[in-house]
mmCIF file of C-alpha atoms in Angstrom:
data_model
loop_
_atom_site.group_PDB
_atom_site.id
_atom_site.type_symbol
_atom_site.label_atom_id
_atom_site.label_comp_id
_atom_site.label_asym_id
_atom_site.label_seq_id
_atom_site.Cartn_x
_atom_site.Cartn_y
_atom_site.Cartn_z
ATOM 1 C CA MET A 30 27.011 13.171 13.405
ATOM 2 C CA LYS A 31 25.994 15.770 10.885
ATOM 3 C CA PRO A 32 27.774 15.983 7.722
ATOM 4 C CA TYR A 33 30.354 19.019 7.778
ATOM 5 C CA ILE A 34 30.393 21.854 5.165
ATOM 6 C CA TYR A 35 33.165 24.424 5.101
ATOM 7 C CA ILE A 36 32.647 27.750 3.254
ATOM 8 C CA THR A 37 35.761 29.585 2.365
ATOM 9 C CA ARG A 38 34.180 33.092 2.494
ATOM 10 C CA LYS A 39 31.558 34.719 4.776
ATOM 11 C CA LEU A 40 28.158 34.592 3.013
ATOM 12 C CA PRO A 41 24.892 36.149 4.079
ATOM 13 C CA GLU A 42 23.217 34.242 6.807
ATOM 14 C CA ALA A 43 19.987 34.201 5.013
ATOM 15 C CA VAL A 44 21.566 31.968 2.259
ATOM 16 C CA VAL A 45 22.907 29.302 4.531
ATOM 17 C CA GLU A 46 20.392 29.339 7.292
ATOM 18 C CA SER A 47 18.437 26.691 5.420
ATOM 19 C CA ILE A 48 20.997 23.881 5.625
ATOM 20 C CA ARG A 49 22.139 24.380 9.324
ATOM 21 C CA GLN A 50 19.464 22.091 10.656
ATOM 22 C CA THR A 51 20.706 19.342 8.483
ATOM 23 C CA TYR A 52 24.394 20.000 8.327
ATOM 24 C CA GLU A 53 27.146 21.456 10.341
ATOM 25 C CA VAL A 54 28.136 24.510 8.709
ATOM 26 C CA LYS A 55 31.152 26.791 9.305
ATOM 27 C CA MET A 56 32.412 29.868 7.346
ATOM 28 C CA TRP A 57 35.530 31.788 7.174
ATOM 29 C CA GLU A 58 34.797 34.891 9.027
ATOM 30 C CA HIS A 59 35.794 37.494 6.368
ATOM 31 C CA GLU A 60 33.995 38.653 3.225
ATOM 32 C CA ASP A 61 36.966 40.313 1.485
ATOM 33 C CA ILE A 62 40.091 38.405 2.863
ATOM 34 C CA PRO A 63 40.941 34.900 1.258
ATOM 35 C CA VAL A 64 40.976 31.909 3.742
ATOM 36 C CA PRO A 65 44.689 31.089 4.613
ATOM 37 C CA LYS A 66 45.963 28.005 3.038
ATOM 38 C CA GLU A 67 46.641 26.340 6.380
ATOM 39 C CA VAL A 68 43.201 27.004 7.703
ATOM 40 C CA LEU A 69 41.691 25.698 4.497
ATOM 41 C CA PHE A 70 43.869 22.478 4.825
ATOM 42 C CA SER A 71 42.774 22.004 8.530
ATOM 43 C CA GLU A 72 38.989 22.420 7.477
ATOM 44 C CA ALA A 73 39.455 19.990 4.540
ATOM 45 C CA GLN A 74 40.675 17.324 6.836
ATOM 46 C CA LYS A 75 37.212 17.061 8.411
ATOM 47 C CA ALA A 76 34.966 18.466 5.715
ATOM 48 C CA ASP A 77 32.324 16.477 3.817
ATOM 49 C CA ALA A 78 31.846 19.530 1.490
ATOM 50 C CA LEU A 79 33.755 22.520 0.546
ATOM 51 C CA LEU A 80 32.135 25.748 -0.861
ATOM 52 C CA THR A 81 34.968 27.611 -2.532
ATOM 53 C CA MET A 82 35.704 30.763 -4.333
ATOM 54 C CA LEU A 83 37.775 31.028 -7.494
ATOM 55 C CA SER A 84 40.733 32.650 -5.437
ATOM 56 C CA ASP A 85 41.065 29.223 -3.454
ATOM 57 C CA GLN A 86 43.542 26.819 -4.822
ATOM 58 C CA ILE A 87 42.008 23.486 -4.398
ATOM 59 C CA ASP A 88 44.980 21.305 -5.211
ATOM 60 C CA GLU A 89 45.892 17.707 -4.543
ATOM 61 C CA GLU A 90 47.056 18.700 -0.877
ATOM 62 C CA ILE A 91 43.667 19.943 -0.129
ATOM 63 C CA LEU A 92 41.554 17.143 -1.829
ATOM 64 C CA THR A 93 43.668 14.615 0.030
ATOM 65 C CA ALA A 94 43.715 16.430 3.492
ATOM 66 C CA GLY A 95 40.931 14.243 4.777
ATOM 67 C CA ASN A 96 39.165 11.116 3.801
ATOM 68 C CA GLN A 97 35.657 12.159 3.698
ATOM 69 C CA LEU A 98 35.374 15.015 1.266
ATOM 70 C CA LYS A 99 32.594 14.243 -1.354
ATOM 71 C CA VAL A 100 32.020 17.615 -3.189
ATOM 72 C CA VAL A 101 33.753 20.864 -3.960
ATOM 73 C CA ALA A 102 31.187 23.572 -5.179
ATOM 74 C CA ASN A 103 32.988 26.594 -6.732
ATOM 75 C CA LEU A 104 31.288 29.977 -6.649
ATOM 76 C CA ALA A 105 32.207 30.675 -10.285
ATOM 77 C CA VAL A 106 31.643 29.314 -13.795
ATOM 78 C CA GLY A 107 35.466 28.824 -14.112
ATOM 79 C CA PHE A 108 37.180 25.954 -12.148
ATOM 80 C CA ASP A 109 40.888 26.379 -13.151
ATOM 81 C CA ASN A 110 41.529 26.870 -9.400
ATOM 82 C CA ILE A 111 40.529 23.005 -8.771
ATOM 83 C CA ASP A 112 42.496 19.838 -9.434
ATOM 84 C CA VAL A 113 39.631 18.248 -11.202
ATOM 85 C CA LYS A 114 41.728 15.313 -12.269
ATOM 86 C CA THR A 115 42.712 14.438 -8.801
ATOM 87 C CA ALA A 116 39.112 15.202 -7.546
ATOM 88 C CA SER A 117 37.661 12.628 -10.086
ATOM 89 C CA ARG A 118 40.295 10.063 -9.086
ATOM 90 C CA LEU A 119 39.151 10.389 -5.516
ATOM 91 C CA GLY A 120 35.475 10.327 -6.342
ATOM 92 C CA ILE A 121 35.076 13.913 -5.308
ATOM 93 C CA ALA A 122 32.330 15.903 -7.319
ATOM 94 C CA VAL A 123 33.242 19.235 -8.697
ATOM 95 C CA CYS A 124 30.576 21.734 -9.344
ATOM 96 C CA ASN A 125 30.404 25.292 -10.656
ATOM 97 C CA THR A 126 27.781 27.863 -11.361
ATOM 98 C CA PRO A 127 27.236 28.498 -15.110
ATOM 99 C CA ASP A 128 24.130 30.080 -16.692
ATOM 100 C CA VAL A 129 22.889 31.935 -13.558
ATOM 101 C CA LEU A 130 25.572 34.725 -14.161
ATOM 102 C CA THR A 131 25.464 34.840 -17.999
ATOM 103 C CA ASP A 132 23.371 37.896 -18.531
ATOM 104 C CA THR A 133 24.869 39.752 -15.629
ATOM 105 C CA THR A 134 28.482 39.079 -16.844
ATOM 106 C CA ALA A 135 27.500 40.169 -20.260
ATOM 107 C CA ASP A 136 26.074 43.388 -19.004
ATOM 108 C CA LEU A 137 29.288 44.145 -17.187
ATOM 109 C CA THR A 138 31.376 43.212 -20.210
ATOM 110 C CA PHE A 139 29.408 45.638 -22.503
ATOM 111 C CA ALA A 140 29.544 48.318 -19.815
ATOM 112 C CA LEU A 141 33.402 47.842 -19.680
ATOM 113 C CA LEU A 142 33.348 48.248 -23.399
ATOM 114 C CA MET A 143 31.452 51.394 -23.262
ATOM 115 C CA ALA A 144 33.411 52.855 -20.431
ATOM 116 C CA ALA A 145 36.644 52.283 -22.312
ATOM 117 C CA ALA A 146 35.280 53.542 -25.661
ATOM 118 C CA ARG A 147 33.728 56.735 -24.275
ATOM 119 C CA ARG A 148 36.264 57.442 -21.497
ATOM 120 C CA ILE A 149 33.662 57.315 -18.836
ATOM 121 C CA VAL A 150 35.801 56.750 -15.751
ATOM 122 C CA GLU A 151 38.322 59.295 -16.925
ATOM 123 C CA ALA A 152 35.556 61.850 -17.553
ATOM 124 C CA ALA A 153 34.008 61.326 -14.251
ATOM 125 C CA GLU A 154 37.262 61.791 -12.411
ATOM 126 C CA PHE A 155 37.944 64.858 -14.517
ATOM 127 C CA VAL A 156 34.714 66.393 -13.033
ATOM 128 C CA LYS A 157 35.158 65.237 -9.500
ATOM 129 C CA GLU A 158 38.924 66.681 -9.531
ATOM 130 C CA GLY A 159 37.555 70.038 -10.491
ATOM 131 C CA ASN A 160 39.295 70.158 -13.991
ATOM 132 C CA TRP A 161 36.104 70.930 -15.959
ATOM 133 C CA LYS A 162 36.549 74.714 -16.627
ATOM 134 C CA SER A 163 34.868 75.054 -20.058
ATOM 135 C CA TRP A 164 33.452 73.195 -22.817
ATOM 136 C CA SER A 165 35.532 72.290 -25.876
ATOM 137 C CA PRO A 166 34.792 70.453 -29.142
ATOM 138 C CA LEU A 167 37.134 67.547 -28.305
ATOM 139 C CA LEU A 168 37.014 67.469 -24.622
ATOM 140 C CA LEU A 169 37.518 63.909 -23.567
ATOM 141 C CA ALA A 170 36.437 62.613 -26.903
ATOM 142 C CA GLY A 171 36.179 58.793 -27.169
ATOM 143 C CA HIS A 172 35.350 56.358 -29.726
ATOM 144 C CA ASP A 173 31.855 55.545 -31.288
ATOM 145 C CA ILE A 174 30.494 52.164 -30.656
ATOM 146 C CA HIS A 175 27.491 52.011 -32.949
ATOM 147 C CA HIS A 176 28.285 50.476 -36.327
ATOM 148 C CA LYS A 177 31.752 49.431 -35.438
ATOM 149 C CA THR A 178 33.178 45.875 -35.537
ATOM 150 C CA ILE A 179 33.136 43.836 -32.335
ATOM 151 C CA GLY A 180 35.385 40.748 -32.282
ATOM 152 C CA ILE A 181 34.543 38.183 -29.691
ATOM 153 C CA VAL A 182 37.174 35.417 -28.724
ATOM 154 C CA GLY A 183 35.300 32.609 -27.061
ATOM 155 C CA MET A 184 31.817 32.372 -28.084
ATOM 156 C CA GLY A 185 30.164 30.471 -25.206
ATOM 157 C CA LYS A 186 27.074 31.509 -23.440
ATOM 158 C CA ILE A 187 28.542 34.769 -22.271
ATOM 159 C CA GLY A 188 29.906 35.559 -25.617
ATOM 160 C CA GLU A 189 26.624 34.923 -27.312
ATOM 161 C CA THR A 190 24.851 37.187 -24.784
ATOM 162 C CA VAL A 191 27.394 40.066 -25.296
ATOM 163 C CA ALA A 192 26.863 39.639 -29.112
ATOM 164 C CA LYS A 193 23.137 39.977 -28.588
ATOM 165 C CA ARG A 194 23.803 43.162 -26.815
ATOM 166 C CA ALA A 195 26.029 44.383 -29.606
ATOM 167 C CA THR A 196 23.093 44.011 -32.085
ATOM 168 C CA GLY A 197 21.438 46.801 -30.339
ATOM 169 C CA PHE A 198 24.265 49.049 -31.334
ATOM 170 C CA ASP A 199 24.165 47.954 -34.826
ATOM 171 C CA MET A 200 27.586 46.424 -34.694
ATOM 172 C CA ASN A 201 29.196 43.953 -36.994
ATOM 173 C CA ILE A 202 30.047 40.913 -35.053
ATOM 174 C CA LEU A 203 32.924 38.668 -35.687
ATOM 175 C CA TYR A 204 33.772 35.675 -33.404
ATOM 176 C CA HIS A 205 36.448 32.965 -33.039
ATOM 177 C CA ASN A 206 35.855 29.919 -31.073
ATOM 178 C CA ARG A 207 37.106 26.340 -30.952
ATOM 179 C CA THR A 208 33.880 25.128 -32.720
ATOM 180 C CA ARG A 209 31.658 27.073 -35.253
ATOM 181 C CA LYS A 210 28.198 28.237 -33.892
ATOM 182 C CA PRO A 211 25.901 28.149 -36.990
ATOM 183 C CA GLU A 212 22.791 28.747 -34.864
ATOM 184 C CA ILE A 213 24.440 31.957 -33.407
ATOM 185 C CA GLU A 214 25.410 33.119 -36.876
ATOM 186 C CA GLN A 215 21.863 32.761 -38.055
ATOM 187 C CA LYS A 216 20.283 34.345 -34.971
ATOM 188 C CA LEU A 217 22.608 37.296 -34.621
ATOM 189 C CA GLY A 218 24.362 37.719 -37.904
ATOM 190 C CA ALA A 219 27.779 36.947 -36.362
ATOM 191 C CA VAL A 220 30.507 35.817 -38.689
ATOM 192 C CA PHE A 221 33.106 33.065 -37.778
ATOM 193 C CA THR A 222 36.573 34.125 -38.524
ATOM 194 C CA SER A 223 40.117 32.914 -37.925
ATOM 195 C CA PHE A 224 41.846 34.368 -34.783
ATOM 196 C CA GLU A 225 44.277 36.364 -37.034
ATOM 197 C CA GLU A 226 41.337 37.960 -39.232
ATOM 198 C CA LEU A 227 39.504 38.862 -36.046
ATOM 199 C CA VAL A 228 42.496 40.556 -34.336
ATOM 200 C CA GLU A 229 43.126 42.568 -37.573
ATOM 201 C CA LYS A 230 39.443 43.759 -38.269
ATOM 202 C CA SER A 231 38.052 44.441 -34.794
ATOM 203 C CA ASP A 232 37.480 47.892 -33.391
ATOM 204 C CA PHE A 233 36.783 46.388 -29.983
ATOM 205 C CA LEU A 234 38.242 43.032 -29.226
ATOM 206 C CA VAL A 235 36.460 41.171 -26.410
ATOM 207 C CA CYS A 236 38.172 38.300 -24.814
ATOM 208 C CA LEU A 237 35.771 35.653 -23.016
ATOM 209 C CA THR A 238 37.720 32.613 -23.540
ATOM 210 C CA PRO A 239 38.257 30.129 -20.664
ATOM 211 C CA LEU A 240 41.846 29.687 -19.370
ATOM 212 C CA THR A 241 43.387 26.579 -20.791
ATOM 213 C CA PRO A 242 46.979 25.621 -21.531
ATOM 214 C CA GLU A 243 46.092 26.710 -25.136
ATOM 215 C CA THR A 244 44.822 30.152 -24.193
ATOM 216 C CA LYS A 245 47.372 31.052 -21.719
ATOM 217 C CA ASN A 246 49.372 34.106 -22.950
ATOM 218 C CA LEU A 247 47.182 34.014 -26.013
ATOM 219 C CA PHE A 248 47.542 37.757 -26.359
ATOM 220 C CA THR A 249 51.058 38.853 -26.809
ATOM 221 C CA ARG A 250 52.856 41.726 -28.225
ATOM 222 C CA ASP A 251 52.769 40.388 -31.751
ATOM 223 C CA VAL A 252 48.977 40.066 -31.485
ATOM 224 C CA PHE A 253 48.542 43.549 -30.195
ATOM 225 C CA LYS A 254 50.711 44.927 -32.927
ATOM 226 C CA LYS A 255 48.246 43.420 -35.507
ATOM 227 C CA MET A 256 45.371 45.229 -34.013
ATOM 228 C CA LYS A 257 44.074 48.535 -35.314
ATOM 229 C CA GLN A 258 45.655 51.561 -33.678
ATOM 230 C CA SER A 259 42.113 52.696 -32.956
ATOM 231 C CA ALA A 260 41.100 49.424 -31.472
ATOM 232 C CA ILE A 261 40.183 48.865 -27.880
ATOM 233 C CA PHE A 262 41.018 45.500 -25.996
ATOM 234 C CA LEU A 263 38.574 44.108 -23.527
ATOM 235 C CA ASN A 264 39.242 41.215 -21.107
ATOM 236 C CA ALA A 265 36.432 39.840 -18.809
ATOM 237 C CA SER A 266 37.637 36.168 -18.859
ATOM 238 C CA ARG A 267 40.883 35.333 -16.996
ATOM 239 C CA GLY A 268 43.913 37.465 -16.357
ATOM 240 C CA PRO A 269 46.687 34.927 -17.595
ATOM 241 C CA VAL A 270 45.291 34.681 -21.089
ATOM 242 C CA ILE A 271 47.052 37.982 -21.886
ATOM 243 C CA ASP A 272 50.665 38.911 -21.471
ATOM 244 C CA GLU A 273 50.140 42.129 -19.210
ATOM 245 C CA GLN A 274 53.605 43.576 -19.905
ATOM 246 C CA ALA A 275 52.924 43.162 -23.690
ATOM 247 C CA LEU A 276 49.528 44.961 -23.238
ATOM 248 C CA TYR A 277 51.348 47.611 -21.330
ATOM 249 C CA ASP A 278 53.910 48.289 -23.772
ATOM 250 C CA ALA A 279 51.336 48.128 -26.823
ATOM 251 C CA LEU A 280 49.320 50.841 -24.918
ATOM 252 C CA VAL A 281 52.396 53.081 -24.339
ATOM 253 C CA ALA A 282 53.627 52.699 -27.861
ATOM 254 C CA GLY A 283 50.025 53.703 -29.119
ATOM 255 C CA GLU A 284 49.756 50.503 -31.035
ATOM 256 C CA ILE A 285 46.144 50.162 -29.596
ATOM 257 C CA ALA A 286 43.845 52.910 -28.337
ATOM 258 C CA GLY A 287 42.866 51.509 -24.973
ATOM 259 C CA ALA A 288 41.811 48.581 -22.829
ATOM 260 C CA GLY A 289 39.219 47.578 -20.330
ATOM 261 C CA LEU A 290 40.037 44.969 -17.956
ATOM 262 C CA ASP A 291 37.980 43.119 -15.257
ATOM 263 C CA VAL A 292 40.656 40.581 -14.526
ATOM 264 C CA PHE A 293 44.314 40.338 -13.999
ATOM 265 C CA GLU A 294 47.117 37.861 -14.068
ATOM 266 C CA LYS A 295 47.494 37.961 -10.109
ATOM 267 C CA GLU A 296 44.578 39.230 -8.170
ATOM 268 C CA PRO A 297 44.145 41.446 -6.313
ATOM 269 C CA ILE A 298 46.539 43.874 -7.906
ATOM 270 C CA ASN A 299 48.011 46.783 -6.095
ATOM 271 C CA ALA A 300 47.825 50.377 -6.962
ATOM 272 C CA GLU A 301 51.427 50.269 -8.360
ATOM 273 C CA HIS A 302 50.499 48.045 -11.195
ATOM 274 C CA PRO A 303 51.869 49.432 -14.448
ATOM 275 C CA LEU A 304 48.562 49.250 -16.258
ATOM 276 C CA LEU A 305 46.857 51.428 -13.551
ATOM 277 C CA THR A 306 49.153 54.226 -14.389
ATOM 278 C CA LEU A 307 47.663 54.682 -17.986
ATOM 279 C CA PRO A 308 44.693 56.999 -18.391
ATOM 280 C CA ASN A 309 43.333 54.854 -21.237
ATOM 281 C CA VAL A 310 42.683 51.626 -19.117
ATOM 282 C CA VAL A 311 39.526 51.110 -17.385
ATOM 283 C CA ALA A 312 40.296 48.526 -14.546
ATOM 284 C CA LEU A 313 37.669 46.765 -12.452
ATOM 285 C CA PRO A 314 38.048 44.329 -9.498
ATOM 286 C CA HIS A 315 36.707 41.062 -11.102
ATOM 287 C CA ILE A 316 32.961 41.914 -10.731
ATOM 288 C CA GLY A 317 31.714 40.462 -13.910
ATOM 289 C CA SER A 318 28.974 38.559 -12.155
ATOM 290 C CA SER A 319 28.721 40.846 -9.188
ATOM 291 C CA SER A 320 25.095 41.816 -8.792
ATOM 292 C CA VAL A 321 23.203 41.146 -5.671
ATOM 293 C CA GLU A 322 20.612 38.938 -7.367
ATOM 294 C CA THR A 323 23.162 36.912 -9.360
ATOM 295 C CA ARG A 324 25.685 36.369 -6.547
ATOM 296 C CA THR A 325 22.758 35.087 -4.305
ATOM 297 C CA ASP A 326 21.635 32.724 -7.114
ATOM 298 C CA MET A 327 25.310 31.479 -7.428
ATOM 299 C CA MET A 328 25.328 30.804 -3.712
ATOM 300 C CA LYS A 329 22.137 29.013 -3.785
ATOM 301 C CA LEU A 330 23.181 26.952 -6.614
ATOM 302 C CA CYS A 331 26.486 25.899 -4.708
ATOM 303 C CA ILE A 332 24.318 24.889 -1.715
ATOM 304 C CA ASP A 333 21.994 22.925 -4.010
ATOM 305 C CA ASN A 334 24.981 21.158 -5.513
ATOM 306 C CA ILE A 335 26.399 20.255 -2.076
ATOM 307 C CA THR A 336 23.095 18.965 -0.740
ATOM 308 C CA ALA A 337 22.510 16.845 -3.843
ATOM 309 C CA VAL A 338 25.839 15.149 -3.511
ATOM 310 C CA LEU A 339 25.570 14.668 0.351
ATOM 311 C CA ASP A 340 22.264 13.140 -0.336
ATOM 312 C CA GLY A 341 23.754 10.720 -2.733
ATOM 313 C CA THR A 342 22.213 12.383 -6.012
ATOM 314 C CA GLU A 343 23.781 13.887 -9.015
ATOM 315 C CA PRO A 344 24.122 17.694 -8.579
ATOM 316 C CA LYS A 345 22.707 20.189 -11.085
ATOM 317 C CA THR A 346 26.132 21.525 -12.502
ATOM 318 C CA LEU A 347 28.599 18.913 -12.382
ATOM 319 C CA VAL A 348 32.006 19.609 -13.910
ATOM 320 C CA ASN A 349 33.787 16.028 -13.753
ATOM 321 C CA LYS A 350 30.995 14.227 -15.753
ATOM 322 C CA ASP A 351 32.567 10.821 -14.923
ATOM 323 C CA TRP A 352 31.817 11.243 -11.294
ATOM 324 C CA LYS A 353 29.180 8.912 -9.803
ATOM 325 C CA PRO A 354 27.557 9.234 -6.315
ATOM 326 C CA LEU A 355 28.666 6.669 -3.712
ATOM 327 C CA VAL A 356 26.061 4.031 -3.030
ATOM 328 C CA ASN A 357 26.202 4.711 0.790
ATOM 329 C CA ALA A 358 26.697 8.497 0.576
#
């Protein structure tokens, strides 16, 4: 009997056709609708492998639904949707997709910064709605990016790559991270600061920190009050690292100039979300790594990780490093 792989979102057939001869493969039939929990539970009861999305909650109930699950491959760098501790206890490998999306996510993050700074979305809608009647000196005037100070909270690989792009705009680069990165300081001229100093000095504050118990609601109303009134806040990490009500209140009060958000506390959001009512907010639907090339590479990496585990070898990008393949896998 072939090992059974369940994929929680419809992927291009060209990506999965290579494994159909060796494995039994089934996909959820929708590209843009999450698999219901009851369906996921039913499939997990018989699956040897799950290829999951960040929106899928892979909790203890799912991990213990059956007795043959060997690997969960998450189509994301983050894995806060997976109960890694329980997976490790059960001998289930957890894999993610780092590195292959670094440049693409950094591109999007910097594009979000530029869009928020120069009011790109607002200006495009202004033209489409027929409101452009004449030229005026301060028509939709935004903020310069060049020679300004960018503060990056979370100097991982994506943070470093965003900083690299900032050098092309002659920006001053500040960063805050759990550990100092001397090699980045030397290579890019970045300056390590305390969180408080970064908040006070940044013209553009870019949040790229992972979601942990320590970073949840890291950005509160008090934090926003300490930022420059001309500052713009960007979040391309995880929605729950900010207090969205606090951000809304800070924007309405004029305590900061604008925001660019690729992530939200609860996704997807609806059109009535308070932040969407503000003209100085650029909102995107969590598309940081969404290029055709990168998403395809992420899918292939997930499949490579799954086949490695089912073949009894160590996958390329293992999250729970204490996992060991079963002798008779």
